[in-house]
Amino acid sequence: MIMPEEIQQQIVRETFHLVLKRDDNICNFLEGGSLIGGSDYKLIYRHYATLYFVFCVDSSESELGILDLIQVFVETLDKCFENVCELDLIFHMDKVHYILQEVVMGGMVLETNMNEIVAQIEAQNRLEKSEGGLSAAPARAVSAVKNINLPEIPRNINIGDLNIKVPNLSQFV
Amino acid sequence: MSDIVEKTLTALPGLFLQNQPGGGAAAAKASFSSRLGSLVRGITALTSKHEEEKLIQQELSSLKITVSAPTTTLKMMKECMVRLIYCEMLGYDASFGYIHAIKLAQQGNLLEKRVGYLAVSLFLHENHELLLLLVNTVVKDLQSTNLVEVSMALTVVSQIFPREMIPAVLPLIEDKLQHSKEIIRRKAVLALYKFHLIAPNQVQHIHVKFRKALCDRDVGVMAASLHIYLRMIKESSSGYKDLTGSFVTILKQVVGGKLPVDFNYHSVPAPWLQIQLLRILRLLGKDDRRTSELMYDVLDESLRRAELNHNVTYAILFECVHTIYSIYPKSELLEKAAKCIGKFVLSPKINLKYLGLKALTYVIQQDPSLALQHQMTIIECLDHPDPIIKRETLELLYRITNAQNITVIVQKMLEYLHQSKEEYIIVNLVGKIAELAEKFAPDNAWFIQTMNAVFSVGGDVIHPDIPNNYLRLLAEGFDDEAEDRSLRLYAIQSYLTLLDVENVFYPQRFLQVMSWVLGEYSYLLDKETPEAVITKLYKLLMHSSISSETKAWLIAAVTKLTPQAHSSNVVKRLIQEFIISLDTCMRQHAFELKHLHENVELMKSVLPVNKSCEDMVVDASLSFLDGFVAEGLNQGVAPYKPHHQRQEEKLSQEKVLNFEPYGLSFSASGFTGRQSPAGISVGSDVSGNSAETGLKETNSLKLEGIKKLWGKEGYLPKKESATGDEAQPIPQKSVIMENVNQTVTKKDQPQAHTQSREEKEKHLLASSLFVGLGSESTINLLGKADTVSHKFRRKSKTKEINSGETTSTHNMTCSSFSSLSNAAYEEDYYLDTLQDRRDKKLKQFSLNSELLDSESFTELPVVEKLSNCSMSAPSLFADNNLEIFHPSPSTAASAANEISVASLLEEPTEHMHSDLMEVCNNETISVSSYKIWKDDCLLLVWSVANKSCSELKSANLEIAPAENFKITEQPECCLPIIEAESTKSFQHSVQMEKPFTEGTLSGFINYQMIDSRSAQLEFSVTLSLLDFIRPLKISTEDFGRLWLSFANDVKQNVKMSESQAALPSALKTLQQKLRLHIVDVIDNEGLLACQLLPSMPCLLHFRVHADVLALWFRSSCSALPDYVLYQCQKVMEGS
């Protein structure tokens, strides 16, 4: 399904509002609205501190299974970035995508074994190291930014959330 | 601080631009590397959306200059790309960078390529035209020796790939299935899955390779192939039953912890794999006892093993329970599963509760007692703070609604409806309420009030079927005249009351419903005169909030009422008002009304009272205009051509250079002649509609539309047969204007008294919600007969099933739960029907198992799992053997069949026909069928043999309407008597409505035995595309002409087997096996033509090079060439 840019943005916005207003003690599933393609689709999300990870799946996925898949994904991020925080996700959104690509490929679960995923990512990173130089600079930038007291946290959530959600939507829908 | 950041940022683009002409590469590089960081920092520092927009626009314009500058290195480009992705992610248009992303993927080194691919997959969508430029890169990378490149290419293929370019990469990806690295094999499988999703026809030939992937020595590859199998089994499970054993074995090993520890997740072995397998088993075991029996053990073990208290074990448990309830039931497992559901429902964890409710919804129809067990939890969930839980509870209640608890449940639903704002929820829920109200409404007043609530809350977003269906129900009425009358009267009275309320705005749809009902049935009113109603409608018409569509409905109602009114001042005023309206539609209506008004007699005959259900005869071909047309033609007017034909001609004339191989002289007239008769009638029909047909007709036309949508055969007959004679006498209520809420408040009163004690209230609610469930459970377990009588039974125009009540008990397919006596009966049935299928499959089986075996043994060291996999096939095989020698009652009868067949076949001998094949039988009757490939249709002949020694009465054979087939019944389909030991035949002619490879047609036969016991047998036959393909006999010239006029073409090279490696033999194969007509043969090229019945031509041009056959199809239908190609491939490669 091809969605124009505005619709994509609208989906992201509405999804964000939907999950934001939900308490932590209610369930992690949201049944499909007309926006994401009707009753066959579900939003499954997990909330980590200031970050929401939202997956949009159809009925061929197990709800609890996806919840744990998000956990695997986040734990993998944590391993790859060493104590991941939202800034890592924003400044290295390309890397986040690469990691996601190893977990989910073309909308289908590819690998759920964390060590395997990390191994794949590290194999790719070795390439980067051999390139040298270039990778060191962003890292410095990050550490600089980390120390700044960011005034607007919610915006960050939005970005972090967006990072993860958009590829999934385009894959599943 | 943030200010400073912002300032530096805004200055940066300028700095950068200064840098560039200076050529200081090092400086440029330094500024590049931190650019994304500063961009992000800049954005987070901003306070308003407007500022963000400004900043990003600035960023984008500087990026635009950079990416198009020739001096930009690939390394810088990579940086730019990440920033572009970032901007796109925030919702800004960065389309200028798309082409550069593709270039980067093409030219860059590994790292740059990776960014390029990522950008492409995020920027573009599947049908984007730029994507074609990526194909070459992908092909190159797939051939690369570098693993990372291959893996990147596979990833991008599985994300986005143009459908029409699949053939370019398919062989490369197939090769990757044999790659030594498991990760590559795994990704290749997923890429093929993607192809299967977007173009299933193109991967049909590699199903064998999927099987190999399933037996891969690496668990990951096997897991990936499960995605494909889940999908394919979902589409049609029958072809994969032979794999059940393998899936069970795999699951057994996973559950038993035979996988390496790596696959454990929180010490649960490969949970996602287990979930996937359980889902596959669920699909395979559905309604199939034999297959289900294979999996009972492993399901039991899964339930037992999943005891750890972790989220993911619950995921497995849930799937397990779902599977147990979906497959052929086994009581011990059901008990255990029920216990598990209890664990979910009672869990304090809200996610588990949600799934518990969901599980209950699945199983409730099979086992309503479960709902009774958990009724208090369900009541609690109704008031849960989480709307999702609430909604799931309502869904559950919706499933258990019956005539006794409907008022309470609908009331709960309406309460929820009033709270929710999301359109999707409203549409969904409103539909359910309307459906329930129609089925179970306790009385007229309640029904009308509930529908009023539905229309006013649902507003204009409700599904159009709801008002249409409601109106149809009012119009067609029930069996009882008086009842119809009182319902209509009540509706009118409630609408008039609603319209009297000042300053209330109703949704347009509701007003439309009101105006139709008022227009049709106001004559029922005693007190109020038509004038009064017209005045009310007139007031509405003048209201500014009314849409023009509603106005049309209103004025139609006024028109209908006018002949009944005595004085017509209001009508005259209305005519004056609208005859000058700017809305042409309204003006038209006003003029019609005016002219009709002048001739009251005519008006009365055109708009009769209470005749909305009578069919109107409309001369759709406008034959009365034939004289006019003929006169025009005589005077030299050009004949009418439909729009599409004119366009085709225009297109073909526009061609400057003719690239087509059959450039014969193109004359439009020959082609026109072929199609014009239909074309003219269609065209004039459309153009004539607006002027000629009156108001009344547009209304009745709408009703026609409804009938089609709501095919009565769909759900009514079933329920009717069950309720048969036991429809409750509907209480005659003298309908006086009741207070709108009276019925509701009455129900509320008992609750109000006990409000002091919350618990008590809940119990009360429970008893009102779950009333009627307990008593029903036994009946449901037995025959699944829907014993609830329907309040609003429509007059059924479908054929009555004579022996309604007894049919349901003997209806064998619907009994997923069956009593013991049924079970034995059923077993025979299964054995017999399966038998001939098995015969056929036997060959495939042995082939497959050979394949599996040979492949698995030539592979590298075979893991334990693998050997088990391949073991399971022969064991299944052995099982089959047993059954084939099972003495079946049908064999005795088959001899008798042979004779009758001969007599049957005498008549249609001039056509080709298939062999007689038994489709179903039991001890008294056996049904066989064969196909006759007539020139204009496929004729299915069913011969029904009575094997018993007594006669059978009222035998009736019906074919269920199938999605893709058009079935025409031949006259003698219901036979009063079949004499003992004789054979009768039935015929159906079938046509394919849209092309596809294979479809099944199912139907049933029912009959009455001598002791007036009646029985029903179901059967199905498979029809393939080839059954509908006929040679198209045309000349070479016609071929050329048609070839040019067809827009859809497909080309493919097919390798021939050696025996056909010459033109004549290839031709012969195509002619004999596909029924293609050979139009012409020129050197090593051949022209063939065929048509899909009734008249969809498909042309084939082919050329032989050595052992490769280049096929080129063209057709007027977009899907047909693909399907014919597939068949061609099958015959060319297969033989």
Short mmCIF file of N, CA and C in Angstrom, two decimals, chain A residues 2 5 9 22 25-34 38-39 42 46 59-65 67-69 71-72 75 90-91 93-94 97-98 101-102 105-106 108-113 116 120 124 127-128 131 134 137 145 148 150-152 155-156 159 162-163 171, chain B residues 1 33 36-37 40-41 43-44 46 52 75 78 82 85-86 88-91 109-111 114-115 118 121-122 125 127 148 154-155 158-159 182-183 186-187 190 193 227 234 262 265 272 275 279 310-312 314-315 319 350-352 354-355 358 386 388 391-392 422 424:
data_model
loop_
_atom_site.label_atom_id
_atom_site.label_comp_id
_atom_site.label_asym_id
_atom_site.label_seq_id
_atom_site.Cartn_x
_atom_site.Cartn_y
_atom_site.Cartn_z
N ILE A 2 0.55 2.16 -0.86
CA ILE A 2 1.35 3.37 -0.93
C ILE A 2 0.63 4.46 -0.16
N GLU A 5 2.95 11.05 2.01
CA GLU A 5 3.72 11.51 3.16
C GLU A 5 2.83 12.03 4.30
N GLN A 9 2.70 10.81 8.21
CA GLN A 9 2.93 11.69 9.34
C GLN A 9 1.74 11.67 10.29
N ARG A 22 -2.07 6.55 27.33
CA ARG A 22 -2.41 5.29 28.02
C ARG A 22 -1.53 5.11 29.25
N ASN A 25 -0.54 0.86 33.54
CA ASN A 25 -1.16 -0.36 34.09
C ASN A 25 -2.32 -0.87 33.23
N ILE A 26 -2.41 -0.39 32.01
CA ILE A 26 -3.41 -1.00 31.12
C ILE A 26 -2.69 -1.69 29.97
N CYS A 27 -3.45 -2.40 29.15
CA CYS A 27 -2.78 -3.36 28.28
C CYS A 27 -1.99 -2.70 27.14
N ASN A 28 -1.07 -3.45 26.61
CA ASN A 28 -0.13 -2.89 25.64
C ASN A 28 -0.58 -3.06 24.19
N PHE A 29 -1.85 -3.38 24.02
CA PHE A 29 -2.33 -3.59 22.65
C PHE A 29 -3.36 -2.53 22.33
N LEU A 30 -3.30 -2.07 21.10
CA LEU A 30 -4.30 -1.11 20.65
C LEU A 30 -4.90 -1.66 19.37
N GLU A 31 -6.21 -1.77 19.37
CA GLU A 31 -6.78 -2.36 18.17
C GLU A 31 -6.91 -1.34 17.06
N GLY A 32 -6.85 -1.84 15.87
CA GLY A 32 -6.69 -1.01 14.69
C GLY A 32 -7.75 0.05 14.53
N GLY A 33 -7.29 1.20 14.20
CA GLY A 33 -8.23 2.23 13.79
C GLY A 33 -8.30 2.19 12.29
N SER A 34 -9.11 3.05 11.74
CA SER A 34 -9.23 3.06 10.29
C SER A 34 -7.91 3.50 9.65
N GLY A 38 -7.61 -1.02 9.55
CA GLY A 38 -8.78 -1.77 9.97
C GLY A 38 -8.53 -2.85 10.98
N SER A 39 -9.51 -3.72 11.11
CA SER A 39 -9.55 -4.61 12.27
C SER A 39 -8.45 -5.66 12.25
N LYS A 42 -3.06 -4.27 14.43
CA LYS A 42 -2.97 -3.91 15.84
C LYS A 42 -1.72 -3.11 16.07
N ARG A 46 5.51 -0.86 23.69
CA ARG A 46 6.16 -1.04 24.98
C ARG A 46 6.77 0.27 25.37
N SER A 59 -2.95 -9.73 11.92
CA SER A 59 -3.42 -10.81 12.79
C SER A 59 -2.56 -12.06 12.70
N SER A 60 -1.59 -12.07 11.80
CA SER A 60 -0.76 -13.28 11.72
C SER A 60 0.37 -13.27 12.73
N GLU A 61 0.38 -12.29 13.62
CA GLU A 61 1.42 -12.26 14.65
C GLU A 61 0.80 -12.47 16.02
N SER A 62 1.57 -13.07 16.88
CA SER A 62 1.10 -13.26 18.25
C SER A 62 1.39 -12.00 19.06
N GLU A 63 0.40 -11.53 19.79
CA GLU A 63 0.56 -10.27 20.53
C GLU A 63 1.70 -10.35 21.53
N LEU A 64 1.63 -11.38 22.36
CA LEU A 64 2.66 -11.49 23.40
C LEU A 64 4.03 -11.75 22.76
N GLY A 65 4.02 -12.47 21.66
CA GLY A 65 5.28 -12.73 20.96
C GLY A 65 5.93 -11.44 20.52
N LEU A 67 5.44 -8.49 21.82
CA LEU A 67 5.91 -7.75 23.01
C LEU A 67 7.32 -8.19 23.37
N ASP A 68 7.54 -9.49 23.30
CA ASP A 68 8.88 -9.97 23.64
C ASP A 68 9.88 -9.66 22.54
N LEU A 69 9.39 -9.57 21.32
CA LEU A 69 10.28 -9.20 20.22
C LEU A 69 10.78 -7.77 20.44
N GLN A 71 11.16 -6.44 23.28
CA GLN A 71 12.15 -6.57 24.34
C GLN A 71 13.50 -7.00 23.75
N VAL A 72 13.46 -7.98 22.86
CA VAL A 72 14.70 -8.44 22.24
C VAL A 72 15.36 -7.28 21.49
N GLU A 75 16.84 -4.83 23.97
CA GLU A 75 18.04 -5.37 24.61
C GLU A 75 19.20 -5.39 23.63
N ILE A 90 18.51 8.82 18.31
CA ILE A 90 18.31 9.95 17.42
C ILE A 90 19.55 10.18 16.56
N PHE A 91 20.70 10.16 17.22
CA PHE A 91 21.91 10.50 16.47
C PHE A 91 22.39 9.36 15.59
N MET A 93 20.21 7.09 14.02
CA MET A 93 19.00 6.41 13.57
C MET A 93 19.30 5.44 12.43
N ASP A 94 20.36 5.71 11.67
CA ASP A 94 20.70 4.75 10.61
C ASP A 94 21.08 3.40 11.22
N HIS A 97 18.20 1.48 12.36
CA HIS A 97 17.56 0.80 11.23
C HIS A 97 18.28 -0.49 10.87
N TYR A 98 19.62 -0.43 10.89
CA TYR A 98 20.36 -1.65 10.54
C TYR A 98 20.07 -2.77 11.52
N GLN A 101 16.72 -4.11 10.88
CA GLN A 101 16.71 -4.95 9.68
C GLN A 101 17.17 -6.37 9.97
N GLU A 102 18.01 -6.50 11.00
CA GLU A 102 18.46 -7.84 11.34
C GLU A 102 17.41 -8.60 12.15
N MET A 105 12.77 -8.48 8.84
CA MET A 105 13.15 -8.22 7.45
C MET A 105 11.91 -8.35 6.58
N GLY A 106 11.63 -7.31 5.85
CA GLY A 106 10.46 -7.32 4.98
C GLY A 106 9.19 -7.63 5.74
N MET A 108 8.85 -9.51 8.32
CA MET A 108 8.80 -10.83 8.95
C MET A 108 9.94 -10.98 9.94
N VAL A 109 9.66 -11.70 11.01
CA VAL A 109 10.69 -11.89 12.01
C VAL A 109 11.83 -12.71 11.40
N LEU A 110 13.01 -12.15 11.45
CA LEU A 110 14.15 -12.84 10.84
C LEU A 110 14.96 -13.56 11.90
N GLU A 111 15.23 -12.86 12.97
CA GLU A 111 16.13 -13.44 13.98
C GLU A 111 15.68 -12.96 15.34
N THR A 112 15.60 -13.88 16.27
CA THR A 112 15.21 -13.47 17.61
C THR A 112 16.31 -13.77 18.62
N ASN A 113 17.36 -14.32 18.12
CA ASN A 113 18.46 -14.66 18.99
C ASN A 113 19.40 -13.47 19.12
N GLU A 116 23.04 -13.58 18.04
CA GLU A 116 23.18 -13.66 16.59
C GLU A 116 23.06 -12.27 15.96
N GLN A 120 25.89 -10.13 13.88
CA GLN A 120 25.71 -9.56 12.54
C GLN A 120 26.09 -8.09 12.52
N GLN A 124 29.19 -5.95 10.64
CA GLN A 124 29.06 -4.74 9.82
C GLN A 124 29.92 -3.61 10.39
N LEU A 127 33.50 -3.35 9.39
CA LEU A 127 33.72 -2.64 8.13
C LEU A 127 33.95 -1.17 8.40
N GLU A 128 33.10 -0.68 9.30
CA GLU A 128 33.15 0.73 9.59
C GLU A 128 34.50 1.11 10.21
N GLU A 131 37.13 1.61 7.91
CA GLU A 131 37.05 2.90 7.24
C GLU A 131 37.73 3.97 8.10
N LEU A 134 35.99 8.51 10.30
CA LEU A 134 34.68 9.10 10.20
C LEU A 134 33.77 8.75 11.37
N ALA A 137 34.02 10.76 14.90
CA ALA A 137 33.51 12.11 15.07
C ALA A 137 32.08 12.16 15.62
N VAL A 145 26.59 16.21 23.25
CA VAL A 145 25.17 16.51 23.37
C VAL A 145 24.60 15.92 24.64
N ILE A 148 24.30 18.20 27.45
CA ILE A 148 23.39 19.35 27.39
C ILE A 148 22.08 18.96 28.03
N LEU A 150 18.59 18.90 27.81
CA LEU A 150 17.64 19.15 26.72
C LEU A 150 16.33 19.71 27.27
N PRO A 151 15.88 20.78 26.71
CA PRO A 151 14.68 21.42 27.26
C PRO A 151 13.38 20.66 26.94
N GLU A 152 13.35 19.98 25.83
CA GLU A 152 12.05 19.45 25.43
C GLU A 152 12.10 17.94 25.25
N ARG A 155 9.50 15.92 22.71
CA ARG A 155 9.84 15.91 21.30
C ARG A 155 10.79 14.75 20.98
N ASN A 156 11.64 14.50 21.96
CA ASN A 156 12.57 13.40 21.76
C ASN A 156 11.86 12.07 21.66
N ILE A 159 10.54 11.58 18.37
CA ILE A 159 11.54 11.22 17.36
C ILE A 159 11.95 9.76 17.52
N LEU A 162 9.30 7.54 16.32
CA LEU A 162 9.21 7.61 14.88
C LEU A 162 10.24 6.72 14.19
N ASN A 163 11.41 6.84 14.76
CA ASN A 163 12.51 6.06 14.26
C ASN A 163 12.15 4.61 14.03
N GLN A 171 6.40 -1.78 6.21
CA GLN A 171 6.62 -3.18 5.91
C GLN A 171 5.36 -4.00 6.06
N MET B 1 21.90 28.67 26.35
CA MET B 1 22.68 27.63 25.66
C MET B 1 22.05 27.26 24.33
N SER B 33 30.93 15.94 9.24
CA SER B 33 30.77 14.85 10.19
C SER B 33 29.89 15.23 11.37
N LEU B 36 24.90 16.26 11.25
CA LEU B 36 23.67 15.63 11.73
C LEU B 36 23.46 15.96 13.20
N GLY B 37 24.57 15.85 13.95
CA GLY B 37 24.50 16.15 15.38
C GLY B 37 23.99 17.55 15.62
N VAL B 40 20.28 17.92 14.77
CA VAL B 40 19.40 17.40 15.80
C VAL B 40 19.38 18.32 17.00
N ARG B 41 20.55 18.76 17.37
CA ARG B 41 20.63 19.65 18.52
C ARG B 41 19.83 20.92 18.26
N ILE B 43 17.32 21.33 16.34
CA ILE B 43 15.87 21.11 16.35
C ILE B 43 15.34 20.96 17.76
N THR B 44 16.07 20.24 18.59
CA THR B 44 15.57 20.06 19.95
C THR B 44 15.57 21.37 20.72
N LEU B 46 14.68 24.22 19.53
CA LEU B 46 13.65 25.14 19.05
C LEU B 46 12.40 25.04 19.90
N GLU B 52 11.01 25.24 13.50
CA GLU B 52 11.54 23.98 13.01
C GLU B 52 11.45 23.92 11.50
N LYS B 75 31.65 10.01 0.16
CA LYS B 75 31.68 10.03 1.61
C LYS B 75 30.79 11.15 2.15
N LYS B 78 27.20 10.31 1.72
CA LYS B 78 26.67 9.40 2.73
C LYS B 78 26.17 10.20 3.93
N VAL B 82 22.09 10.64 5.37
CA VAL B 82 21.56 10.43 6.71
C VAL B 82 20.74 11.65 7.13
N ILE B 85 17.46 11.56 5.37
CA ILE B 85 16.55 10.60 6.02
C ILE B 85 15.91 11.25 7.23
N TYR B 86 16.74 11.95 7.96
CA TYR B 86 16.25 12.60 9.16
C TYR B 86 15.15 13.60 8.82
N GLU B 88 13.24 13.67 6.15
CA GLU B 88 12.05 12.95 5.68
C GLU B 88 11.26 12.39 6.86
N MET B 89 12.03 11.91 7.84
CA MET B 89 11.39 11.32 9.01
C MET B 89 10.53 12.36 9.73
N LEU B 90 10.99 13.59 9.72
CA LEU B 90 10.21 14.63 10.37
C LEU B 90 9.06 15.10 9.48
N GLY B 91 8.97 14.55 8.30
CA GLY B 91 7.82 14.86 7.46
C GLY B 91 8.06 15.90 6.39
N ASN B 109 31.24 2.43 -1.72
CA ASN B 109 31.84 1.24 -1.14
C ASN B 109 30.85 0.67 -0.15
N LEU B 110 31.23 -0.37 0.57
CA LEU B 110 30.26 -1.07 1.41
C LEU B 110 29.46 -0.16 2.33
N LEU B 111 30.17 0.70 3.05
CA LEU B 111 29.47 1.54 4.02
C LEU B 111 28.52 2.50 3.36
N ARG B 114 25.53 0.81 2.04
CA ARG B 114 24.56 0.47 3.08
C ARG B 114 23.63 1.65 3.34
N VAL B 115 24.23 2.84 3.45
CA VAL B 115 23.40 4.03 3.67
C VAL B 115 22.49 4.24 2.46
N LEU B 118 19.63 1.85 2.57
CA LEU B 118 18.72 2.22 3.65
C LEU B 118 17.85 3.39 3.21
N SER B 121 15.24 2.37 0.75
CA SER B 121 14.12 1.61 1.32
C SER B 121 13.22 2.50 2.16
N LEU B 122 13.78 3.59 2.68
CA LEU B 122 12.93 4.48 3.48
C LEU B 122 12.21 5.51 2.61
N HIS B 125 8.55 3.95 -2.40
CA HIS B 125 7.55 2.92 -2.16
C HIS B 125 7.58 1.95 -3.33
N ASN B 127 5.86 1.10 -5.83
CA ASN B 127 5.56 1.42 -7.23
C ASN B 127 6.30 2.66 -7.73
N VAL B 148 28.44 -9.33 2.81
CA VAL B 148 27.68 -8.17 3.29
C VAL B 148 26.88 -7.57 2.13
N LEU B 154 19.70 -8.62 -0.52
CA LEU B 154 18.54 -9.44 -0.15
C LEU B 154 17.59 -8.66 0.75
N THR B 155 18.19 -7.89 1.65
CA THR B 155 17.35 -7.10 2.55
C THR B 155 16.51 -6.11 1.76
N SER B 158 13.66 -7.69 -0.04
CA SER B 158 12.51 -8.07 0.77
C SER B 158 11.75 -6.85 1.28
N GLN B 159 12.38 -5.69 1.19
CA GLN B 159 11.67 -4.49 1.63
C GLN B 159 10.86 -3.88 0.49
N GLU B 182 24.35 -19.69 6.48
CA GLU B 182 22.93 -19.83 6.79
C GLU B 182 22.19 -18.50 6.76
N ILE B 183 22.88 -17.42 7.15
CA ILE B 183 22.18 -16.14 7.19
C ILE B 183 21.73 -15.73 5.79
N ARG B 186 18.80 -17.84 4.83
CA ARG B 186 17.63 -17.39 5.55
C ARG B 186 17.04 -16.13 4.90
N LYS B 187 17.93 -15.21 4.56
CA LYS B 187 17.43 -13.98 3.94
C LYS B 187 16.84 -14.26 2.57
N LEU B 190 13.33 -15.37 2.95
CA LEU B 190 12.42 -14.27 3.24
C LEU B 190 12.17 -13.41 2.00
N TYR B 193 9.70 -15.14 0.11
CA TYR B 193 8.40 -14.95 0.76
C TYR B 193 7.76 -13.66 0.26
N HIS B 227 7.36 -18.97 7.57
CA HIS B 227 6.56 -17.80 7.17
C HIS B 227 5.82 -18.10 5.88
N LYS B 234 -2.56 -20.91 4.81
CA LYS B 234 -3.72 -20.06 5.07
C LYS B 234 -4.56 -19.94 3.80
N ASP B 262 21.34 -21.75 22.35
CA ASP B 262 21.30 -20.41 21.75
C ASP B 262 19.87 -19.96 21.48
N TYR B 265 15.02 -18.42 24.87
CA TYR B 265 14.76 -17.04 25.27
C TYR B 265 14.15 -17.14 26.66
N TRP B 272 9.29 -18.16 19.50
CA TRP B 272 8.63 -17.65 18.28
C TRP B 272 8.43 -18.76 17.28
N ILE B 275 5.41 -20.68 18.37
CA ILE B 275 4.17 -19.97 18.05
C ILE B 275 3.81 -20.17 16.59
N ARG B 279 0.55 -22.17 14.99
CA ARG B 279 -0.39 -21.52 14.07
C ARG B 279 -0.58 -22.36 12.81
N HIS B 310 6.47 -16.79 32.62
CA HIS B 310 7.04 -15.68 31.86
C HIS B 310 6.10 -15.30 30.73
N ASN B 311 6.19 -14.06 30.36
CA ASN B 311 5.34 -13.52 29.30
C ASN B 311 5.29 -14.42 28.07
N VAL B 312 6.48 -14.86 27.65
CA VAL B 312 6.54 -15.55 26.37
C VAL B 312 5.93 -16.96 26.47
N TYR B 314 3.29 -17.55 28.13
CA TYR B 314 1.87 -17.29 27.95
C TYR B 314 1.53 -17.12 26.47
N ALA B 315 2.47 -16.53 25.75
CA ALA B 315 2.25 -16.40 24.31
C ALA B 315 2.07 -17.78 23.69
N GLU B 319 -1.43 -19.55 22.00
CA GLU B 319 -1.51 -20.17 20.67
C GLU B 319 -1.98 -21.61 20.77
N ILE B 350 -2.76 -7.25 32.94
CA ILE B 350 -3.82 -6.78 32.08
C ILE B 350 -3.69 -7.33 30.65
N ASN B 351 -2.46 -7.52 30.22
CA ASN B 351 -2.26 -8.07 28.88
C ASN B 351 -2.83 -9.48 28.78
N LEU B 352 -2.63 -10.23 29.85
CA LEU B 352 -3.11 -11.61 29.84
C LEU B 352 -4.63 -11.63 29.92
N TYR B 354 -6.56 -9.43 28.68
CA TYR B 354 -7.01 -9.09 27.32
C TYR B 354 -7.02 -10.34 26.44
N LEU B 355 -5.94 -11.09 26.51
CA LEU B 355 -5.87 -12.29 25.69
C LEU B 355 -6.87 -13.34 26.16
N LYS B 358 -10.03 -12.52 24.69
CA LYS B 358 -9.97 -12.85 23.28
C LYS B 358 -10.16 -14.34 23.06
N ASP B 386 -9.62 0.54 31.12
CA ASP B 386 -8.99 0.50 29.79
C ASP B 386 -10.05 0.26 28.71
N ILE B 388 -9.78 -0.56 25.75
CA ILE B 388 -9.52 -1.72 24.89
C ILE B 388 -10.10 -2.98 25.51
N ARG B 391 -13.81 -2.94 25.17
CA ARG B 391 -14.28 -3.24 23.83
C ARG B 391 -14.20 -4.74 23.55
N GLU B 392 -13.13 -5.34 24.06
CA GLU B 392 -12.99 -6.78 23.88
C GLU B 392 -14.12 -7.50 24.60
N GLU B 422 -13.67 7.70 18.57
CA GLU B 422 -12.96 7.28 17.37
C GLU B 422 -13.91 6.68 16.35
N TYR B 424 -13.59 4.69 13.87
CA TYR B 424 -13.50 3.27 13.56
C TYR B 424 -14.32 2.45 14.54
#
